[in-house]
Amino acid sequence: MEVKIEDSWKEVLKEEFEKDYFVKLTRFVKEEYARHLCLPKGKEIFNAFKFTPFDKVKVVIIGQDPYPTPGHPHGLCFSVQKEVKPFPPSLINIFQEIQNDTCTPFPENGNLERWAKQGVLLLNAVLTVRAGQSRSHQGKGWEIFTNAVIKKISEEKENIVFLLWGGDAKKKAPLIDAKKHHILTSGHPSPLSANRGYWFGNKHFSKTNKILQSAGLKEIEW
């Protein structure tokens, strides 16, 4: 696995790529992709960084790991490729909350590149997965890497809006300097959480735009 990552991130994270854990992680991922069907495609693993350069980050959304269904994931958390229908349940609930919160209608497709290009870093904690086996690449080193990404953003930027949805994402809060940044938390948009009242009504999308507006930054077109 050659690390093909956007230049600004390559500079910010260059020390991570040289650490022992990342060398071992690279070896593991190469072996997994050689022996099994893994997702997303190799060239898409670092898409979150490709579409949202370090200097463009305004909002960070943290997911868990890629959708395990072939043809769905493409390196952006919660996002699916344009032709995927119906949308995954979590994504349906995200779009429903956006509609309720901002009166933005459901989009034609579930590809969130449009968010990423506006400065929303769509970061999964784990960037790869075996097809059909959720969380199969957990504990192999990806979490160390993505935690380092979150720390770097926290240390080197300010006024970033971090959206932490669900228990796993909320555990990332200690990595973030709350004096410099804005942390919004809620339940996960999955049906299990959303249907129990922990997702709908969080108004994270309008709240995010109000924060960006107050910082003199362009709002996100959700």
PDB file of C-alpha atoms in Angstrom:
ATOM      1  CA  MET A   1       0.000   0.000   0.000  1.00  0.00           C
ATOM      2  CA  GLU A   2       1.697   3.138  -1.191  1.00  0.00           C
ATOM      3  CA  VAL A   3       0.423   6.083   0.816  1.00  0.00           C
ATOM      4  CA  LYS A   4      -1.012   8.356  -1.843  1.00  0.00           C
ATOM      5  CA  ILE A   5      -2.264  11.218   0.248  1.00  0.00           C
ATOM      6  CA  GLU A   6      -2.932  14.866  -0.566  1.00  0.00           C
ATOM      7  CA  ASP A   7       0.219  16.996  -0.279  1.00  0.00           C
ATOM      8  CA  SER A   8      -0.829  19.237   2.629  1.00  0.00           C
ATOM      9  CA  TRP A   9      -1.707  16.168   4.711  1.00  0.00           C
ATOM     10  CA  LYS A  10       1.505  14.418   3.680  1.00  0.00           C
ATOM     11  CA  GLU A  11       3.439  17.329   5.190  1.00  0.00           C
ATOM     12  CA  VAL A  12       1.369  17.462   8.396  1.00  0.00           C
ATOM     13  CA  LEU A  13       1.450  13.680   8.943  1.00  0.00           C
ATOM     14  CA  LYS A  14       4.915  12.807   7.624  1.00  0.00           C
ATOM     15  CA  GLU A  15       6.147  11.681  11.058  1.00  0.00           C
ATOM     16  CA  GLU A  16       3.213   9.250  11.403  1.00  0.00           C
ATOM     17  CA  PHE A  17       4.120   7.428   8.196  1.00  0.00           C
ATOM     18  CA  GLU A  18       7.555   6.617   9.587  1.00  0.00           C
ATOM     19  CA  LYS A  19       6.377   5.159  12.906  1.00  0.00           C
ATOM     20  CA  ASP A  20       6.515   1.420  13.585  1.00  0.00           C
ATOM     21  CA  TYR A  21       2.762   1.039  13.954  1.00  0.00           C
ATOM     22  CA  PHE A  22       2.142   2.548  10.517  1.00  0.00           C
ATOM     23  CA  VAL A  23       4.741   0.310   8.884  1.00  0.00           C
ATOM     24  CA  LYS A  24       2.987  -2.712  10.454  1.00  0.00           C
ATOM     25  CA  LEU A  25      -0.424  -1.337   9.441  1.00  0.00           C
ATOM     26  CA  THR A  26       0.736  -0.922   5.847  1.00  0.00           C
ATOM     27  CA  ARG A  27       1.955  -4.522   5.799  1.00  0.00           C
ATOM     28  CA  PHE A  28      -1.342  -5.770   7.242  1.00  0.00           C
ATOM     29  CA  VAL A  29      -3.456  -3.832   4.734  1.00  0.00           C
ATOM     30  CA  LYS A  30      -1.362  -5.016   1.777  1.00  0.00           C
ATOM     31  CA  GLU A  31      -1.768  -8.641   2.891  1.00  0.00           C
ATOM     32  CA  GLU A  32      -5.501  -8.254   3.476  1.00  0.00           C
ATOM     33  CA  TYR A  33      -6.080  -6.697   0.052  1.00  0.00           C
ATOM     34  CA  ALA A  34      -4.004  -9.436  -1.567  1.00  0.00           C
ATOM     35  CA  ARG A  35      -5.880 -12.296   0.144  1.00  0.00           C
ATOM     36  CA  HIS A  36      -9.425 -10.976   0.544  1.00  0.00           C
ATOM     37  CA  LEU A  37     -11.921  -8.619  -1.019  1.00  0.00           C
ATOM     38  CA  CYS A  38     -11.431  -5.441   1.015  1.00  0.00           C
ATOM     39  CA  LEU A  39     -13.048  -2.038   0.855  1.00  0.00           C
ATOM     40  CA  PRO A  40     -12.800   0.656  -0.303  1.00  0.00           C
ATOM     41  CA  LYS A  41     -10.644   0.297  -3.417  1.00  0.00           C
ATOM     42  CA  GLY A  42      -6.984   0.903  -2.652  1.00  0.00           C
ATOM     43  CA  LYS A  43      -6.896   4.221  -4.479  1.00  0.00           C
ATOM     44  CA  GLU A  44      -9.883   5.436  -2.433  1.00  0.00           C
ATOM     45  CA  ILE A  45      -8.569   4.643   1.071  1.00  0.00           C
ATOM     46  CA  PHE A  46      -7.382   8.219   1.635  1.00  0.00           C
ATOM     47  CA  ASN A  47     -10.214   9.991  -0.224  1.00  0.00           C
ATOM     48  CA  ALA A  48     -11.225  11.977   2.879  1.00  0.00           C
ATOM     49  CA  PHE A  49      -7.840  13.695   2.723  1.00  0.00           C
ATOM     50  CA  LYS A  50      -7.898  14.032  -1.066  1.00  0.00           C
ATOM     51  CA  PHE A  51     -11.147  15.989  -1.134  1.00  0.00           C
ATOM     52  CA  THR A  52     -10.503  18.040   2.024  1.00  0.00           C
ATOM     53  CA  PRO A  53      -6.940  19.397   2.200  1.00  0.00           C
ATOM     54  CA  PHE A  54      -5.627  20.271   5.655  1.00  0.00           C
ATOM     55  CA  ASP A  55      -5.894  24.023   5.119  1.00  0.00           C
ATOM     56  CA  LYS A  56      -9.531  23.695   3.977  1.00  0.00           C
ATOM     57  CA  VAL A  57     -10.887  21.755   6.985  1.00  0.00           C
ATOM     58  CA  LYS A  58     -13.777  23.556   8.720  1.00  0.00           C
ATOM     59  CA  VAL A  59     -15.854  20.639  10.030  1.00  0.00           C
ATOM     60  CA  VAL A  60     -14.902  17.100  11.091  1.00  0.00           C
ATOM     61  CA  ILE A  61     -17.387  14.206  11.103  1.00  0.00           C
ATOM     62  CA  ILE A  62     -16.078  10.953  12.576  1.00  0.00           C
ATOM     63  CA  GLY A  63     -17.431   7.564  11.501  1.00  0.00           C
ATOM     64  CA  GLN A  64     -16.437   4.040  12.524  1.00  0.00           C
ATOM     65  CA  ASP A  65     -15.297   2.002   9.528  1.00  0.00           C
ATOM     66  CA  PRO A  66     -16.301   1.729   5.860  1.00  0.00           C
ATOM     67  CA  TYR A  67     -19.573   0.156   4.782  1.00  0.00           C
ATOM     68  CA  PRO A  68     -18.756  -3.554   4.245  1.00  0.00           C
ATOM     69  CA  THR A  69     -20.931  -3.835   1.119  1.00  0.00           C
ATOM     70  CA  PRO A  70     -19.009  -3.931  -2.190  1.00  0.00           C
ATOM     71  CA  GLY A  71     -19.806  -0.927  -4.356  1.00  0.00           C
ATOM     72  CA  HIS A  72     -20.854   1.232  -1.399  1.00  0.00           C
ATOM     73  CA  PRO A  73     -17.818   2.820   0.340  1.00  0.00           C
ATOM     74  CA  HIS A  74     -15.364   5.154  -1.354  1.00  0.00           C
ATOM     75  CA  GLY A  75     -13.266   6.574   1.459  1.00  0.00           C
ATOM     76  CA  LEU A  76     -15.647   9.133   3.018  1.00  0.00           C
ATOM     77  CA  CYS A  77     -17.507   8.252   6.209  1.00  0.00           C
ATOM     78  CA  PHE A  78     -21.288   7.798   5.841  1.00  0.00           C
ATOM     79  CA  SER A  79     -20.997   8.447   2.075  1.00  0.00           C
ATOM     80  CA  VAL A  80     -21.840   5.961  -0.677  1.00  0.00           C
ATOM     81  CA  GLN A  81     -21.114   5.945  -4.382  1.00  0.00           C
ATOM     82  CA  LYS A  82     -23.585   7.824  -6.578  1.00  0.00           C
ATOM     83  CA  GLU A  83     -25.380   4.806  -8.020  1.00  0.00           C
ATOM     84  CA  VAL A  84     -26.177   3.197  -4.615  1.00  0.00           C
ATOM     85  CA  LYS A  85     -29.927   2.942  -3.934  1.00  0.00           C
ATOM     86  CA  PRO A  86     -31.529   2.745  -1.490  1.00  0.00           C
ATOM     87  CA  PHE A  87     -29.278   4.768   0.803  1.00  0.00           C
ATOM     88  CA  PRO A  88     -27.934   3.012   3.938  1.00  0.00           C
ATOM     89  CA  PRO A  89     -30.196   3.554   6.975  1.00  0.00           C
ATOM     90  CA  SER A  90     -27.764   5.865   8.793  1.00  0.00           C
ATOM     91  CA  LEU A  91     -27.445   8.076   5.731  1.00  0.00           C
ATOM     92  CA  ILE A  92     -31.240   8.226   5.349  1.00  0.00           C
ATOM     93  CA  ASN A  93     -31.466   9.452   8.948  1.00  0.00           C
ATOM     94  CA  ILE A  94     -28.731  12.043   8.334  1.00  0.00           C
ATOM     95  CA  PHE A  95     -30.610  13.396   5.317  1.00  0.00           C
ATOM     96  CA  GLN A  96     -33.885  13.343   7.274  1.00  0.00           C
ATOM     97  CA  GLU A  97     -32.359  15.434  10.066  1.00  0.00           C
ATOM     98  CA  ILE A  98     -30.911  17.865   7.514  1.00  0.00           C
ATOM     99  CA  GLN A  99     -34.350  18.193   5.940  1.00  0.00           C
ATOM    100  CA  ASN A 100     -35.994  18.777   9.320  1.00  0.00           C
ATOM    101  CA  ASP A 101     -33.270  21.165  10.468  1.00  0.00           C
ATOM    102  CA  THR A 102     -32.542  23.244   7.365  1.00  0.00           C
ATOM    103  CA  CYS A 103     -35.429  22.496   4.961  1.00  0.00           C
ATOM    104  CA  THR A 104     -32.914  21.021   2.506  1.00  0.00           C
ATOM    105  CA  PRO A 105     -34.606  18.300   0.435  1.00  0.00           C
ATOM    106  CA  PHE A 106     -33.237  14.774   0.133  1.00  0.00           C
ATOM    107  CA  PRO A 107     -30.408  14.685  -2.443  1.00  0.00           C
ATOM    108  CA  GLU A 108     -30.529  12.559  -5.575  1.00  0.00           C
ATOM    109  CA  ASN A 109     -27.575  10.451  -4.434  1.00  0.00           C
ATOM    110  CA  GLY A 110     -25.680   9.617  -1.258  1.00  0.00           C
ATOM    111  CA  ASN A 111     -22.232  10.698  -2.428  1.00  0.00           C
ATOM    112  CA  LEU A 112     -20.952  13.275   0.085  1.00  0.00           C
ATOM    113  CA  GLU A 113     -18.014  14.514  -1.966  1.00  0.00           C
ATOM    114  CA  ARG A 114     -19.935  17.787  -2.197  1.00  0.00           C
ATOM    115  CA  TRP A 115     -19.536  18.200   1.585  1.00  0.00           C
ATOM    116  CA  ALA A 116     -15.881  17.192   1.540  1.00  0.00           C
ATOM    117  CA  LYS A 117     -15.090  19.795  -1.102  1.00  0.00           C
ATOM    118  CA  GLN A 118     -16.637  22.468   1.132  1.00  0.00           C
ATOM    119  CA  GLY A 119     -14.317  21.633   4.032  1.00  0.00           C
ATOM    120  CA  VAL A 120     -16.084  18.772   5.824  1.00  0.00           C
ATOM    121  CA  LEU A 121     -13.501  16.089   6.688  1.00  0.00           C
ATOM    122  CA  LEU A 122     -15.438  12.806   6.541  1.00  0.00           C
ATOM    123  CA  LEU A 123     -13.086  10.669   8.609  1.00  0.00           C
ATOM    124  CA  ASN A 124     -13.647   7.055   9.560  1.00  0.00           C
ATOM    125  CA  ALA A 125     -11.693   5.892  12.626  1.00  0.00           C
ATOM    126  CA  VAL A 126     -10.747   2.786  10.610  1.00  0.00           C
ATOM    127  CA  LEU A 127     -10.149   3.314   6.893  1.00  0.00           C
ATOM    128  CA  THR A 128     -10.465  -0.234   5.547  1.00  0.00           C
ATOM    129  CA  VAL A 129     -12.630  -3.325   6.064  1.00  0.00           C
ATOM    130  CA  ARG A 130     -13.057  -6.856   4.740  1.00  0.00           C
ATOM    131  CA  ALA A 131     -16.137  -7.129   2.538  1.00  0.00           C
ATOM    132  CA  GLY A 132     -19.081  -8.413   4.550  1.00  0.00           C
ATOM    133  CA  GLN A 133     -17.262  -8.169   7.885  1.00  0.00           C
ATOM    134  CA  SER A 134     -17.859  -4.920   9.770  1.00  0.00           C
ATOM    135  CA  ARG A 135     -15.057  -3.843  12.102  1.00  0.00           C
ATOM    136  CA  SER A 136     -12.742  -6.562  10.739  1.00  0.00           C
ATOM    137  CA  HIS A 137      -9.799  -4.146  10.522  1.00  0.00           C
ATOM    138  CA  GLN A 138     -10.213  -2.627  13.964  1.00  0.00           C
ATOM    139  CA  GLY A 139      -7.263  -2.705  16.321  1.00  0.00           C
ATOM    140  CA  LYS A 140      -4.667  -2.981  13.545  1.00  0.00           C
ATOM    141  CA  GLY A 141      -3.330   0.566  13.773  1.00  0.00           C
ATOM    142  CA  TRP A 142      -5.821   2.694  11.895  1.00  0.00           C
ATOM    143  CA  GLU A 143      -7.194   4.149  15.136  1.00  0.00           C
ATOM    144  CA  ILE A 144      -3.710   5.343  16.145  1.00  0.00           C
ATOM    145  CA  PHE A 145      -3.367   7.076  12.795  1.00  0.00           C
ATOM    146  CA  THR A 146      -6.779   8.735  12.763  1.00  0.00           C
ATOM    147  CA  ASN A 147      -6.378   9.813  16.401  1.00  0.00           C
ATOM    148  CA  ALA A 148      -3.154  11.515  15.299  1.00  0.00           C
ATOM    149  CA  VAL A 149      -5.110  13.247  12.515  1.00  0.00           C
ATOM    150  CA  ILE A 150      -7.655  14.576  15.026  1.00  0.00           C
ATOM    151  CA  LYS A 151      -4.878  15.770  17.366  1.00  0.00           C
ATOM    152  CA  LYS A 152      -3.095  17.571  14.534  1.00  0.00           C
ATOM    153  CA  ILE A 153      -6.271  19.383  13.539  1.00  0.00           C
ATOM    154  CA  SER A 154      -6.882  20.325  17.167  1.00  0.00           C
ATOM    155  CA  GLU A 155      -3.326  21.566  17.715  1.00  0.00           C
ATOM    156  CA  GLU A 156      -2.731  23.439  14.471  1.00  0.00           C
ATOM    157  CA  LYS A 157      -6.145  24.879  13.634  1.00  0.00           C
ATOM    158  CA  GLU A 158      -8.905  26.762  15.457  1.00  0.00           C
ATOM    159  CA  ASN A 159     -12.684  27.171  15.276  1.00  0.00           C
ATOM    160  CA  ILE A 160     -13.170  23.694  13.813  1.00  0.00           C
ATOM    161  CA  VAL A 161     -16.607  22.144  14.379  1.00  0.00           C
ATOM    162  CA  PHE A 162     -16.296  18.497  15.461  1.00  0.00           C
ATOM    163  CA  LEU A 163     -19.483  16.434  15.103  1.00  0.00           C
ATOM    164  CA  LEU A 164     -19.263  13.384  17.370  1.00  0.00           C
ATOM    165  CA  TRP A 165     -22.160  11.015  16.746  1.00  0.00           C
ATOM    166  CA  GLY A 166     -22.487   7.925  18.932  1.00  0.00           C
ATOM    167  CA  GLY A 167     -20.366   6.377  21.657  1.00  0.00           C
ATOM    168  CA  ASP A 168     -17.267   5.582  19.589  1.00  0.00           C
ATOM    169  CA  ALA A 169     -17.050   9.098  18.185  1.00  0.00           C
ATOM    170  CA  LYS A 170     -17.630  10.727  21.581  1.00  0.00           C
ATOM    171  CA  LYS A 171     -14.552   8.909  22.906  1.00  0.00           C
ATOM    172  CA  LYS A 172     -12.490  11.147  20.604  1.00  0.00           C
ATOM    173  CA  ALA A 173     -13.451  14.283  22.574  1.00  0.00           C
ATOM    174  CA  PRO A 174     -10.338  14.195  24.837  1.00  0.00           C
ATOM    175  CA  LEU A 175      -8.172  14.539  21.708  1.00  0.00           C
ATOM    176  CA  ILE A 176      -9.762  17.922  20.952  1.00  0.00           C
ATOM    177  CA  ASP A 177      -8.977  21.240  22.641  1.00  0.00           C
ATOM    178  CA  ALA A 178     -12.461  22.453  23.518  1.00  0.00           C
ATOM    179  CA  LYS A 179     -11.138  25.963  24.244  1.00  0.00           C
ATOM    180  CA  LYS A 180     -10.153  26.410  20.578  1.00  0.00           C
ATOM    181  CA  HIS A 181     -12.811  24.328  18.866  1.00  0.00           C
ATOM    182  CA  HIS A 182     -16.528  23.493  18.946  1.00  0.00           C
ATOM    183  CA  ILE A 183     -17.681  19.975  19.863  1.00  0.00           C
ATOM    184  CA  LEU A 184     -21.270  18.928  19.124  1.00  0.00           C
ATOM    185  CA  THR A 185     -22.376  15.483  20.309  1.00  0.00           C
ATOM    186  CA  SER A 186     -25.472  13.345  19.833  1.00  0.00           C
ATOM    187  CA  GLY A 187     -26.537   9.763  19.384  1.00  0.00           C
ATOM    188  CA  HIS A 188     -25.519   7.884  16.248  1.00  0.00           C
ATOM    189  CA  PRO A 189     -27.759   8.256  13.165  1.00  0.00           C
ATOM    190  CA  SER A 190     -28.186   4.484  12.916  1.00  0.00           C
ATOM    191  CA  PRO A 191     -31.813   3.340  13.321  1.00  0.00           C
ATOM    192  CA  LEU A 192     -31.014   1.667  16.658  1.00  0.00           C
ATOM    193  CA  SER A 193     -30.038   5.002  18.179  1.00  0.00           C
ATOM    194  CA  ALA A 194     -32.196   7.343  16.094  1.00  0.00           C
ATOM    195  CA  ASN A 195     -35.411   5.446  16.762  1.00  0.00           C
ATOM    196  CA  ARG A 196     -34.801   5.731  20.508  1.00  0.00           C
ATOM    197  CA  GLY A 197     -34.682   9.513  20.331  1.00  0.00           C
ATOM    198  CA  TYR A 198     -30.910  10.044  20.394  1.00  0.00           C
ATOM    199  CA  TRP A 199     -30.444  11.476  16.890  1.00  0.00           C
ATOM    200  CA  PHE A 200     -33.389  13.402  15.497  1.00  0.00           C
ATOM    201  CA  GLY A 201     -33.650  17.010  16.611  1.00  0.00           C
ATOM    202  CA  ASN A 202     -29.940  17.529  17.318  1.00  0.00           C
ATOM    203  CA  LYS A 203     -29.911  20.386  14.758  1.00  0.00           C
ATOM    204  CA  HIS A 204     -26.190  19.856  14.224  1.00  0.00           C
ATOM    205  CA  PHE A 205     -26.329  21.126  10.662  1.00  0.00           C
ATOM    206  CA  SER A 206     -27.839  24.526  11.404  1.00  0.00           C
ATOM    207  CA  LYS A 207     -25.720  24.825  14.571  1.00  0.00           C
ATOM    208  CA  THR A 208     -22.575  24.125  12.544  1.00  0.00           C
ATOM    209  CA  ASN A 209     -23.455  26.849  10.060  1.00  0.00           C
ATOM    210  CA  LYS A 210     -24.142  29.357  12.824  1.00  0.00           C
ATOM    211  CA  ILE A 211     -20.702  28.639  14.288  1.00  0.00           C
ATOM    212  CA  LEU A 212     -19.024  28.994  10.898  1.00  0.00           C
ATOM    213  CA  GLN A 213     -20.914  32.203  10.215  1.00  0.00           C
ATOM    214  CA  SER A 214     -19.863  33.696  13.566  1.00  0.00           C
ATOM    215  CA  ALA A 215     -16.234  32.841  12.706  1.00  0.00           C
ATOM    216  CA  GLY A 216     -16.553  34.628   9.373  1.00  0.00           C
ATOM    217  CA  LEU A 217     -16.451  31.396   7.390  1.00  0.00           C
ATOM    218  CA  LYS A 218     -18.672  30.264   4.545  1.00  0.00           C
ATOM    219  CA  GLU A 219     -21.548  28.023   5.607  1.00  0.00           C
ATOM    220  CA  ILE A 220     -21.839  24.433   4.407  1.00  0.00           C
ATOM    221  CA  GLU A 221     -24.500  23.710   1.784  1.00  0.00           C
ATOM    222  CA  TRP A 222     -25.794  20.471   3.250  1.00  0.00           C
TER     223      TRP A 222
END
